[in-house]
Coordinates of C-alpha atoms in Angstrom, one line a residue:
M1 CA -36.1 -40.9 -16.7
K2 CA -32.7 -43.2 -15.0
I3 CA -30.7 -40.5 -16.7
Q4 CA -32.4 -38.0 -14.9
R5 CA -31.9 -39.8 -11.8
L6 CA -28.2 -40.6 -12.2
K7 CA -27.7 -36.4 -13.4
A8 CA -29.8 -35.0 -10.4
A9 CA -27.5 -37.7 -8.0
A10 CA -24.3 -36.9 -9.7
L11 CA -25.0 -32.6 -9.1
A12 CA -26.0 -33.4 -5.4
L13 CA -22.6 -34.9 -5.9
A14 CA -20.7 -31.3 -7.0
T15 CA -23.3 -29.9 -4.7
V16 CA -21.4 -31.0 -1.7
V17 CA -17.7 -30.6 -3.4
L18 CA -18.1 -27.6 -4.0
L19 CA -19.3 -26.3 -0.9
T20 CA -16.7 -28.8 0.8
G21 CA -14.0 -27.0 -1.0
C22 CA -15.1 -23.5 0.6
E23 CA -13.8 -25.7 4.2
T24 CA -10.5 -26.5 6.4
M25 CA -9.9 -29.0 7.8
P26 CA -11.1 -28.4 12.2
Q27 CA -7.5 -29.8 14.0
A28 CA -7.4 -32.9 14.8
G29 CA -7.3 -33.1 18.9
G30 CA -4.6 -31.9 20.8
S31 CA -1.2 -32.9 19.1
G32 CA -1.8 -30.1 17.4
G33 CA -3.1 -32.2 14.8
L34 CA -3.8 -31.7 10.5
N35 CA -3.3 -28.1 8.9
V36 CA -6.0 -26.4 6.6
L37 CA -7.0 -28.0 3.6
S38 CA -6.3 -26.4 1.2
S39 CA -2.4 -25.5 2.2
A40 CA -2.6 -29.7 1.9
L41 CA -3.3 -30.0 -1.2
G42 CA -1.5 -27.8 -2.4
G43 CA 1.0 -30.0 -2.1
G44 CA 1.8 -33.5 -0.1
S45 CA 5.9 -33.1 1.2
G46 CA 5.3 -31.1 3.8
G47 CA 5.1 -31.7 7.7
G48 CA 1.2 -33.0 8.3
S49 CA 2.7 -35.7 5.7
R50 CA 5.1 -37.6 7.5
A51 CA 2.8 -36.2 10.6
G52 CA 2.8 -39.0 13.0
G53 CA 7.1 -40.2 12.2
V54 CA 5.6 -42.3 8.8
L55 CA 8.7 -41.3 6.5
D56 CA 9.1 -44.3 4.4
V57 CA 7.5 -43.7 1.1
I58 CA 5.8 -46.4 -0.1
Q59 CA 5.7 -45.8 -4.2
G60 CA 5.2 -47.8 -7.5
A61 CA 1.5 -47.4 -8.3
S62 CA 0.2 -50.0 -10.5
A63 CA 1.7 -49.9 -13.9
A64 CA -2.5 -50.1 -15.2
F65 CA -1.9 -46.8 -14.9
K66 CA 0.1 -47.5 -18.6
D67 CA -3.7 -47.5 -20.8
Y68 CA -5.4 -44.4 -19.7
T69 CA -5.5 -41.0 -19.3
A70 CA -6.8 -38.6 -17.0
E71 CA -9.3 -38.2 -19.5
E72 CA -10.6 -41.7 -19.4
Q73 CA -10.3 -42.8 -15.8
R74 CA -12.3 -39.4 -15.0
A75 CA -15.2 -40.8 -17.8
L76 CA -15.0 -44.4 -16.2
G77 CA -15.4 -42.5 -12.1
N78 CA -18.5 -41.4 -14.3
D79 CA -19.5 -45.1 -15.5
F80 CA -18.5 -46.6 -12.7
S81 CA -20.8 -44.5 -10.4
S82 CA -24.0 -44.4 -11.8
V83 CA -23.9 -47.9 -11.2
L84 CA -23.5 -47.6 -7.6
L85 CA -25.5 -44.8 -6.7
G86 CA -28.6 -45.4 -9.3
A87 CA -28.7 -48.4 -6.7
R88 CA -29.0 -46.4 -3.5
P89 CA -28.1 -42.1 -3.7
L90 CA -26.7 -40.2 -2.1
L91 CA -27.5 -39.5 2.4
R92 CA -29.6 -35.9 1.9
N93 CA -27.2 -34.9 4.7
E94 CA -25.1 -31.4 4.2
A95 CA -23.6 -31.9 7.2
V96 CA -22.3 -35.1 7.3
Q97 CA -21.6 -35.3 3.2
R98 CA -19.1 -32.1 3.2
Y99 CA -17.8 -34.1 6.7
V100 CA -16.5 -37.0 4.8
N101 CA -15.3 -35.2 1.7
Q102 CA -13.1 -33.2 4.7
V103 CA -11.9 -36.0 6.2
G104 CA -11.6 -38.2 2.8
W105 CA -9.3 -34.7 1.1
W106 CA -7.5 -34.6 3.9
V107 CA -6.4 -38.1 3.7
A108 CA -6.1 -38.0 -0.2
A109 CA -3.9 -35.4 0.6
Q110 CA -1.2 -38.0 1.8
A111 CA -1.2 -40.2 -1.2
E112 CA 1.7 -41.0 -3.7
K113 CA -0.1 -39.2 -7.4
P114 CA 0.9 -41.7 -10.0
K115 CA 1.5 -41.0 -13.9
D116 CA -0.4 -41.9 -16.5
K117 CA 0.4 -43.5 -20.9
D118 CA 1.6 -40.4 -21.1
G119 CA 3.4 -40.1 -18.2
K120 CA 1.8 -37.1 -16.9
E121 CA 1.6 -36.7 -12.9
I122 CA -2.3 -38.2 -12.2
Q123 CA -4.4 -34.7 -9.8
F124 CA -7.8 -37.1 -9.6
A125 CA -9.9 -35.0 -9.0
W126 CA -11.4 -36.2 -5.5
R127 CA -14.7 -36.5 -4.9
F128 CA -16.1 -37.7 -1.4
G129 CA -20.0 -39.3 -1.1
V130 CA -22.1 -40.9 1.9
I131 CA -24.6 -43.5 -0.1
D132 CA -28.4 -44.2 1.5
S133 CA -27.3 -47.6 2.3
D134 CA -28.1 -49.5 5.5
A135 CA -25.2 -52.1 4.4
V136 CA -21.8 -51.7 5.3
N137 CA -19.1 -51.0 2.8
A138 CA -16.8 -48.9 0.6
Y139 CA -16.7 -47.9 -2.6
A140 CA -14.3 -46.0 -4.5
T141 CA -13.9 -46.2 -9.4
P142 CA -11.5 -44.4 -10.8
G143 CA -11.2 -41.4 -11.6
G144 CA -11.8 -40.5 -7.5
F145 CA -14.2 -41.1 -6.8
V146 CA -14.9 -42.4 -3.2
F147 CA -17.7 -43.8 -1.3
V148 CA -19.3 -45.3 2.3
T149 CA -23.6 -46.2 3.4
V150 CA -24.9 -45.5 6.3
G151 CA -25.0 -48.3 7.0
L152 CA -20.8 -48.5 7.1
M153 CA -20.7 -45.9 9.2
R154 CA -22.4 -46.0 12.0
Q155 CA -21.1 -48.5 12.8
L156 CA -17.6 -47.2 13.1
K157 CA -16.0 -45.4 16.7
S158 CA -13.7 -42.9 15.2
E159 CA -13.1 -39.7 12.4
S160 CA -9.7 -42.6 12.6
E161 CA -11.1 -45.9 12.4
L162 CA -13.2 -43.4 9.3
A163 CA -9.4 -41.8 7.7
G164 CA -8.9 -45.5 7.6
V165 CA -11.5 -47.4 6.1
L166 CA -11.4 -44.1 2.9
G167 CA -7.8 -44.4 3.3
H168 CA -8.0 -48.0 1.9
E169 CA -11.1 -47.0 -0.6
I170 CA -8.3 -44.4 -1.8
A171 CA -5.7 -46.9 -2.1
H172 CA -7.9 -48.7 -4.4
V173 CA -7.6 -45.6 -7.1
T174 CA -4.0 -44.7 -6.0
R175 CA -2.2 -48.6 -6.9
G176 CA -5.0 -48.2 -10.5
H177 CA -6.3 -51.5 -8.6
Y178 CA -8.9 -50.3 -11.0
L179 CA -8.0 -50.2 -13.8
A180 CA -5.9 -53.7 -13.7
A181 CA -9.3 -55.2 -12.9
L182 CA -10.6 -53.9 -16.2
K183 CA -6.9 -54.8 -17.6
K184 CA -7.7 -58.1 -16.7
G185 CA -11.4 -58.3 -18.3
G186 CA -10.0 -57.3 -21.6
F187 CA -11.1 -53.3 -21.7
A188 CA -8.1 -51.9 -21.9
Q189 CA -8.0 -52.0 -25.2
A190 CA -11.6 -50.5 -25.4
V191 CA -12.0 -48.0 -22.5
G192 CA -10.8 -44.7 -25.2
G193 CA -14.5 -45.5 -26.3
V194 CA -16.4 -44.8 -23.1
V195 CA -14.8 -41.6 -23.6
Q196 CA -16.5 -41.3 -27.4
A197 CA -19.9 -42.6 -25.1
R198 CA -19.8 -38.9 -23.9
S199 CA -21.3 -38.5 -28.0
G200 CA -23.5 -41.0 -28.3
N201 CA -21.4 -44.6 -28.6
A202 CA -24.0 -46.1 -25.6
M203 CA -23.2 -50.0 -26.7
V204 CA -19.5 -49.3 -25.1
S205 CA -20.9 -47.1 -21.7
S206 CA -22.9 -50.6 -21.6
A207 CA -20.1 -52.7 -21.3
M208 CA -18.8 -50.7 -19.2
V209 CA -21.3 -51.0 -16.5
N210 CA -22.4 -54.2 -17.2
F211 CA -18.5 -54.7 -16.0
A212 CA -19.0 -52.6 -13.5
K213 CA -21.8 -53.8 -12.6
N214 CA -20.3 -57.4 -11.9
L215 CA -16.3 -56.3 -10.2
Y216 CA -18.6 -54.5 -7.6
S217 CA -21.1 -58.5 -6.9
K218 CA -17.3 -60.0 -7.2
G219 CA -14.8 -57.9 -5.3
L220 CA -10.8 -57.0 -6.3
D221 CA -8.2 -59.7 -6.1
Q222 CA -7.7 -60.9 -2.1
G223 CA -4.1 -59.2 -3.3
D224 CA -5.2 -55.9 -4.0
E225 CA -7.3 -55.8 -0.6
F226 CA -3.9 -56.4 1.7
D227 CA -2.8 -54.3 -0.2
A228 CA -5.3 -51.3 0.6
D229 CA -5.4 -52.4 3.3
R230 CA -1.2 -51.5 3.7
Q231 CA -1.6 -48.1 1.5
G232 CA -4.6 -47.6 4.2
V233 CA -3.3 -47.5 7.4
L234 CA 0.1 -45.1 5.5
Y235 CA -2.2 -42.1 3.9
A236 CA -4.1 -42.5 7.7
A237 CA -1.1 -42.0 9.3
R238 CA 0.9 -39.6 7.0
A239 CA -2.2 -37.8 8.2
G240 CA -1.5 -37.4 11.7
Y241 CA -4.4 -40.0 13.2
A242 CA -3.7 -43.2 15.1
P243 CA -2.6 -45.8 13.0
V244 CA -4.8 -48.6 14.2
G245 CA -8.3 -47.2 13.0
L246 CA -8.4 -49.9 10.0
P247 CA -7.3 -52.2 11.6
T248 CA -9.9 -51.8 14.6
V249 CA -12.6 -51.9 12.1
L250 CA -11.2 -55.0 10.3
N251 CA -11.3 -56.1 14.3
M252 CA -15.0 -55.2 14.6
Y253 CA -15.2 -56.9 10.9
A254 CA -14.5 -60.4 12.4
T255 CA -16.1 -60.3 15.8
G256 CA -19.0 -59.5 13.3
S257 CA -22.1 -62.2 13.2
S258 CA -21.6 -63.6 9.2
A259 CA -25.9 -63.5 9.3
D260 CA -26.0 -59.9 9.8
Q261 CA -27.7 -59.6 5.5
N262 CA -26.1 -55.6 6.2
F263 CA -22.2 -57.8 5.6
T264 CA -23.5 -60.0 2.7
L265 CA -21.5 -58.9 0.8
L266 CA -19.1 -56.8 2.1
F267 CA -18.0 -60.7 3.2
K268 CA -18.7 -61.7 0.5
T269 CA -16.1 -59.4 -2.0
H270 CA -13.0 -59.5 0.7
P271 CA -10.8 -61.2 2.0
A272 CA -11.8 -62.6 5.4
P273 CA -11.4 -60.2 8.1
K274 CA -8.5 -62.8 10.3
D275 CA -6.5 -62.5 6.8
R276 CA -6.5 -59.2 6.1
L277 CA -5.9 -58.7 9.5
E278 CA -2.3 -60.4 9.8
K279 CA -1.3 -59.3 6.6
L280 CA -1.8 -56.3 8.0
Q281 CA 0.2 -57.7 11.3
P282 CA 3.7 -57.4 9.8
F283 CA 3.4 -54.1 8.2
M284 CA 1.7 -52.9 11.9
S285 CA 4.9 -53.6 13.5
S286 CA 7.5 -53.3 11.0
K287 CA 6.0 -49.3 10.4
F288 CA 4.3 -48.0 13.6
S289 CA 5.8 -50.1 16.2
T290 CA 7.6 -46.1 18.2
V291 CA 4.4 -43.9 16.5
A292 CA 2.6 -41.3 19.0
S293 CA 0.6 -40.6 17.6
N294 CA -3.7 -40.9 18.9
V295 CA -4.6 -39.3 17.6
S296 CA -8.4 -40.3 17.1
N297 CA -11.5 -37.8 17.0
E298 CA -14.2 -39.5 18.9
A299 CA -16.6 -36.7 20.1
R300 CA -15.9 -35.0 17.1
Y301 CA -17.3 -38.0 14.7
D302 CA -19.8 -38.8 17.8
A303 CA -21.4 -35.6 17.3
I304 CA -22.0 -36.2 13.0
K305 CA -22.7 -40.3 13.9
R306 CA -25.3 -39.4 15.3
Q307 CA -27.2 -37.2 12.6
L308 CA -27.5 -40.2 11.0
R309 CA -31.3 -42.1 10.7

């Protein structure tokens, strides 16, 4: 029964992705904004990828990619996603899912593409989803699955804030943070078995799912979170959004009540919001002191937000 539920969740997410693929990314505000999504996916070196005056490209994704093929990463993503969707299902709202996929795909198109252990550029099969949970949080998996919760979306006030949050999670994938955690946990040599698990090696898959549960309950290294904050701001800015989106979200976290149970896991698995803001401030000052972009798309985000239960 559990396997059937997970398959149903995966099918629902795949349906969202297929539906989203037929759409284009709407224009962002009055500044010329975002290009057609299909064009963005065709290449990251065009004008859109330089949006907001961001000319510097930060290279050097984690060396952990050298231990995994793209196929292994996709298999890991499936297992990690089964943990998340097994706990809470996807929100049953096609318009909301489509919208988050559109924003996510556009931001992801601005990220660098690391290379796998064979030296091949990794083409992530990005999938975005909204989890039907009141908890305030966002998650990513190896291979390109990214999720935000309904609880978090209720707290956000603009599309630029959503773009910053998605950029942070995208960075966890492109920078190899989860893969590094796997290697640190002693799973690097066992990951090849994850692919074989699809044909019956349940022991390896079970061990990996247990590792994922533990990882999501404890969180990544603080250094990885700080790195994802910087990269998340960069990706969102390249996409044409106001770079203050993510810092605004972190400020919201900092002013939130630690007694609110919906924030409990977020605070447990991440550095203190004030520490994240302090670490991010020098980057903001050096990279975005003269950025002209102020695209936030508050009205468009509010229209989606009103559809959340």
